[in-house]
Coordinates of C-alpha atoms and ligand atoms in Angstrom, one line a residue:
X35 CA 5.8 -49.5 97.2
X36 CA 8.3 -52.2 98.0
X37 CA 10.2 -54.1 95.3
X38 CA 12.5 -52.7 92.6
X39 CA 11.3 -55.5 90.3
X40 CA 7.9 -54.1 90.7
X41 CA 8.9 -50.6 89.4
X42 CA 8.5 -51.3 85.7
X43 CA 5.1 -52.9 86.2
X44 CA 3.9 -49.9 88.2
X45 CA 5.1 -47.5 85.6
X46 CA 3.1 -49.3 82.9
X47 CA 0.0 -49.8 85.0
X48 CA -0.3 -46.6 87.0
X49 CA 0.3 -44.3 84.0
X50 CA -2.8 -45.8 82.4
X51 CA -5.2 -45.5 85.4
X52 CA -5.1 -44.8 89.1
X53 CA -4.4 -47.8 91.2
X54 CA -3.6 -51.5 90.7
X55 CA -4.1 -52.5 87.1
X56 CA -1.2 -54.9 87.0
X57 CA -1.2 -58.5 88.3
X58 CA 1.3 -57.9 91.1
X59 CA -0.7 -55.1 92.5
X60 CA -3.9 -57.1 92.2
X61 CA -2.3 -60.0 94.1
X62 CA -1.3 -57.5 96.8
X63 CA -4.9 -56.3 97.1
X64 CA -6.6 -59.6 97.7
X65 CA -9.0 -59.3 100.6
X66 CA -8.6 -60.9 104.0
X67 CA -11.2 -60.9 106.8
X68 CA -10.6 -58.1 109.2
X69 CA -9.6 -59.1 112.7
X70 CA -8.4 -57.8 116.1
X71 CA -4.6 -57.8 116.4
X72 CA -4.6 -56.9 120.1
X73 CA -6.7 -54.7 122.4
X74 CA -8.3 -51.9 120.4
X75 CA -6.0 -52.4 117.4
X76 CA -7.4 -54.1 114.2
X77 CA -6.3 -55.1 110.8
X78 CA -8.5 -53.7 108.0
X79 CA -6.2 -53.9 105.0
X80 CA -5.6 -56.3 102.1
X81 CA -3.2 -59.3 102.1
X82 CA -0.1 -57.3 101.3
X83 CA -1.2 -53.7 101.5
X84 CA -1.7 -53.0 105.1
X85 CA -4.3 -50.7 106.8
X86 CA -4.9 -50.5 110.5
X87 CA -7.8 -49.3 112.7
X88 CA -7.3 -48.2 116.3
X89 CA -10.6 -47.5 118.1
X90 CA -11.3 -45.3 121.0
X91 CA -14.5 -44.0 122.7
X92 CA -13.7 -40.6 121.2
X93 CA -13.4 -41.8 117.7
X94 CA -11.0 -44.0 115.6
X95 CA -7.7 -43.8 113.8
X96 CA -7.1 -45.4 110.4
X97 CA -3.5 -45.8 109.2
X98 CA -3.1 -46.0 105.4
X99 CA -5.7 -46.2 102.6
X100 CA -4.2 -48.7 100.2
X101 CA -4.8 -48.5 96.5
X102 CA -7.8 -46.7 95.2
X103 CA -9.4 -50.2 95.0
X104 CA -8.5 -51.0 98.6
X105 CA -10.7 -48.2 100.1
X106 CA -14.0 -50.1 99.6
X107 CA -12.4 -53.2 101.3
X108 CA -11.3 -51.0 104.2
X109 CA -14.8 -49.5 104.6
X110 CA -16.4 -53.0 104.5
X111 CA -13.8 -54.3 107.0
X112 CA -14.5 -51.5 109.5
X113 CA -18.2 -52.1 109.2
X114 CA -17.8 -55.9 109.5
X115 CA -15.9 -55.4 112.8
X116 CA -19.0 -53.5 114.1
X117 CA -17.6 -49.9 113.9
X118 CA -19.0 -46.9 112.1
X119 CA -17.1 -45.1 109.3
X120 CA -18.4 -41.8 110.6
X121 CA -16.5 -42.5 113.9
X122 CA -13.2 -42.6 112.1
X123 CA -11.8 -39.1 113.1
X124 CA -8.2 -39.3 112.0
X125 CA -6.5 -40.7 108.9
X126 CA -2.8 -41.2 108.9
X127 CA -0.3 -42.1 106.1
X128 CA 2.8 -44.1 106.1
X129 CA 4.0 -42.6 102.9
X130 CA 2.6 -41.0 99.8
X131 CA 2.9 -43.7 97.2
X132 CA -0.2 -44.9 95.2
X133 CA -0.3 -48.3 96.9
X134 CA -0.8 -46.8 100.4
X135 CA -2.3 -43.3 99.7
X136 CA -4.5 -44.2 96.7
X137 CA -7.6 -44.9 98.9
X138 CA -7.2 -41.9 101.3
X139 CA -9.3 -39.5 99.2
X140 CA -12.3 -41.8 99.3
X141 CA -11.8 -42.7 102.9
X142 CA -11.7 -39.0 103.8
X143 CA -14.9 -38.4 101.9
X144 CA -16.7 -41.4 103.4
X145 CA -15.6 -40.7 107.0
X146 CA -15.2 -37.0 107.2
X147 CA -12.0 -37.6 109.1
X148 CA -9.0 -35.3 109.3
X149 CA -5.9 -36.3 107.4
X150 CA -2.6 -35.8 109.2
X151 CA 0.8 -36.2 107.5
X152 CA 4.4 -35.1 107.6
X153 CA 5.2 -31.8 105.8
X154 CA 7.2 -33.3 103.1
X155 CA 4.7 -36.1 102.3
X156 CA 1.8 -33.6 102.6
X157 CA 3.0 -32.0 99.4
X158 CA 2.8 -35.3 97.5
X159 CA -0.6 -36.3 99.0
X160 CA -2.0 -33.0 97.9
X161 CA -0.6 -33.4 94.4
X162 CA -1.8 -37.0 94.1
X163 CA 1.7 -38.3 93.7
X164 CA 2.6 -35.8 90.9
X165 CA 6.2 -34.6 91.0
X166 CA 7.5 -37.6 92.9
X167 CA 11.4 -37.3 93.0
X168 CA 11.7 -40.8 91.3
X169 CA 8.4 -41.5 89.5
X170 CA 7.6 -38.0 88.3
X171 CA 3.9 -38.1 87.4
X172 CA 3.7 -41.7 86.5
X173 CA 2.4 -43.2 89.8
X174 CA -0.5 -40.8 90.4
X175 CA -3.4 -41.3 92.8
X176 CA -6.4 -39.2 93.7
X177 CA -5.1 -36.0 95.3
X178 CA -6.2 -35.6 99.0
X179 CA -6.1 -32.5 101.2
X180 CA -4.0 -32.7 104.3
X181 CA -5.7 -31.0 107.2
X182 CA -2.7 -30.9 109.6
X183 CA 1.0 -31.5 109.3
X184 CA 2.9 -33.2 112.0
X185 CA 6.6 -32.9 112.9
X186 CA 9.2 -35.4 114.0
X187 CA 8.4 -36.8 117.5
X188 CA 5.0 -35.0 117.7
X189 CA 1.9 -36.8 118.7
X190 CA -1.8 -36.8 118.0
X191 CA -4.4 -38.1 120.5
X192 CA -8.0 -39.2 120.5
X193 CA -9.0 -39.7 124.1
X194 CA -6.3 -41.6 125.9
X195 CA -4.8 -43.1 122.7
X196 CA -1.7 -41.2 121.5
X197 CA 0.1 -41.9 118.3
X198 CA 3.6 -40.5 117.7
X199 CA 5.1 -39.6 114.3
X200 CA 8.7 -40.5 113.7
X201 CA 10.1 -39.2 110.4
X202 CA 11.9 -42.0 108.6
X203 CA 12.6 -40.4 105.2
X204 CA 14.2 -41.8 102.1
X205 CA 11.6 -44.1 100.6
X206 CA 9.6 -40.9 100.3
X207 CA 10.9 -37.5 101.6
X208 CA 8.2 -37.6 104.4
X209 CA 8.0 -41.3 105.0
X210 CA 6.6 -41.7 108.5
X211 CA 6.8 -44.4 111.2
X212 CA 3.9 -44.3 113.7
X213 CA 4.1 -45.7 117.2
X214 CA 1.6 -46.2 120.0
X215 CA 0.9 -48.2 123.1
X216 CA -1.9 -50.8 123.0
X217 CA -3.4 -52.2 126.2
X218 CA -4.7 -55.7 126.0
X219 CA -6.0 -57.2 129.2
X220 CA -3.4 -56.5 131.8
X221 CA -0.6 -56.1 129.3
X222 CA 0.6 -53.0 127.5
X223 CA 2.5 -53.2 124.2
X224 CA 4.7 -50.9 122.3
X225 CA 3.5 -51.0 118.7
X226 CA 5.5 -49.8 115.7
X227 CA 4.0 -49.2 112.3
X228 CA 7.2 -49.0 110.3
X229 CA 7.2 -46.9 107.2
X230 CA 8.9 -48.6 104.2
X231 CA 12.7 -48.4 104.6
X232 CA 13.5 -49.6 101.0
X233 CA 15.8 -47.6 98.7
X234 CA 14.2 -49.1 95.5
X235 CA 16.5 -48.2 92.6
X236 CA 17.3 -44.7 94.0
X237 CA 20.6 -43.0 93.4
X238 CA 22.3 -42.8 96.8
X239 CA 25.7 -41.3 95.9
X240 CA 26.9 -38.6 93.5
X241 CA 23.9 -37.0 92.0
X242 CA 21.4 -38.3 94.5
X243 CA 17.7 -39.0 93.7
X244 CA 17.1 -36.0 95.9
X245 CA 19.7 -34.0 97.7
X246 CA 20.3 -35.6 101.1
X247 CA 18.6 -38.9 100.4
X248 CA 21.5 -41.1 101.7
X249 CA 21.7 -39.0 104.9
X250 CA 17.9 -39.4 105.3
X251 CA 18.2 -43.2 105.1
X252 CA 21.0 -43.1 107.7
X253 CA 18.7 -41.1 110.0
X254 CA 15.8 -43.6 109.3
X255 CA 17.8 -46.6 110.4
X256 CA 19.1 -44.8 113.5
X257 CA 15.5 -44.0 114.4
X258 CA 14.1 -47.4 113.7
X259 CA 16.8 -49.0 115.8
X260 CA 15.9 -46.8 118.7
X261 CA 12.2 -47.5 118.8
X262 CA 11.0 -50.0 121.4
X263 CA 8.8 -52.6 119.8
X264 CA 6.6 -55.4 121.0
X265 CA 4.0 -55.6 118.2
X266 CA 5.7 -55.2 114.9
X267 CA 3.6 -53.9 112.0
X268 CA 4.4 -52.1 108.7
X269 CA 2.8 -50.9 105.5
X270 CA 3.6 -54.1 103.5
X271 CA 2.4 -57.4 104.9
X272 CA 5.5 -59.3 103.8
X273 CA 7.7 -57.0 105.9
X274 CA 6.2 -58.5 109.1
X275 CA 5.2 -62.0 107.8
X276 CA 1.5 -60.9 107.9
X277 CA -0.1 -63.9 106.3
X278 CA 1.8 -66.4 108.5
X279 CA 1.0 -64.5 111.7
X280 CA -2.6 -64.0 110.7
X281 CA -3.1 -67.7 110.2
X282 CA -1.3 -68.5 113.5
X283 CA -3.5 -66.0 115.4
X284 CA -6.6 -67.4 113.7
X285 CA -5.6 -70.9 115.0
X286 CA -5.6 -69.4 118.5
X287 CA -1.9 -69.5 119.0
X288 CA -0.5 -67.9 122.1
X289 CA 1.4 -65.8 122.8
X290 CA 0.0 -63.6 120.1
X291 CA 2.3 -64.1 117.0
X292 CA 2.2 -60.3 116.2
X293 CA 4.2 -59.8 119.4
X294 CA 7.6 -60.1 117.6
X295 CA 10.4 -57.9 118.9
X296 CA 13.0 -60.1 117.3
X297 CA 11.2 -60.0 113.9
X298 CA 11.3 -56.2 114.2
X299 CA 15.0 -56.1 114.9
X300 CA 15.7 -58.4 112.0
X301 CA 13.6 -56.3 109.7
X302 CA 15.6 -53.2 110.5
X303 CA 19.0 -54.9 110.3
X304 CA 18.2 -56.5 107.0
X305 CA 16.9 -53.3 105.4
X306 CA 19.9 -51.4 106.7
X307 CA 22.2 -54.0 105.2
X308 CA 20.3 -53.8 101.9
X309 CA 20.7 -50.0 101.9
X310 CA 24.5 -50.2 102.5
X311 CA 24.9 -52.8 99.8
X312 CA 23.2 -50.5 97.3
X313 CA 25.5 -47.6 98.4
X314 CA 28.6 -49.9 98.0
X315 CA 27.4 -51.1 94.6
X316 CA 26.9 -47.6 93.4
X317 CA 30.3 -46.5 94.7
X318 CA 31.9 -49.4 92.8
X319 CA 30.1 -48.6 89.6
X320 CA 31.1 -44.9 89.9
X321 CA 34.8 -45.8 90.5
X322 CA 35.0 -48.0 87.4
X323 CA 33.1 -46.3 84.7
X324 CA 32.5 -48.3 81.5
X325 CA 35.6 -48.1 79.2
X326 CA 35.2 -45.7 76.3
X327 CA 35.2 -47.4 72.9
X328 CA 38.6 -46.9 71.1
Ligands
LIG215 ZN1 6.3 -47.0 98.6

């Protein structure tokens, strides 16, 4: 999930049924044709809700399952690219919110793949979003069993392809940024799949939304700033100007518009600034409590 303005909509919609019943979510889930980003890395998600396929001769990775309603799109997209669902061996998650984890249960069922997630998000994936520190039980999704937990800086490999998990907590307690290297022709690229770094309407000072949330965000920005990045990707298309870059790539633009180290740096700086502004605003509000009526 991304915008605070979207919160109320989500509450209303997701408490009625799993998934994307409101217009904003539906607009985020519009299909786009799957395509190759670079080398063995493909886009298989919807227009705003991202999902990625990394193929290897030993089986494939899929990062994120979208909404419940995105899963069939992801399945079709994988097939359309000429790959077999049964060859997907590992499912990964950016974070356990209903717009990215909603489709994981179905994808797991259809592929037979192993789901790997961070310890703190594994809990939320298994509960289907129940007990979220901010949303309680209101943004539920189909629960999905996590087969293996992964720690900070640990990696998972299929053949020669290695993906590294970097814990970037705050947006969820176990929010994860994945990195890998993708070879394309004679070039090799550092790829970052940045987990959402947004603080939504969370309480970041005083009685924090969860104990340690502000320190978690501090850690997240320190980590994101450290990661080398050529190809910049994230869980929301708008974070990395997905539609614009997709159209430019489709037109055959070179160099590949997804190679965007400057865009990645901007993304991190802007989100850190937004986080600090939220902290400052909350400090100000706490220092000047509303006057008591006389
Ligand atoms: Zn989210």
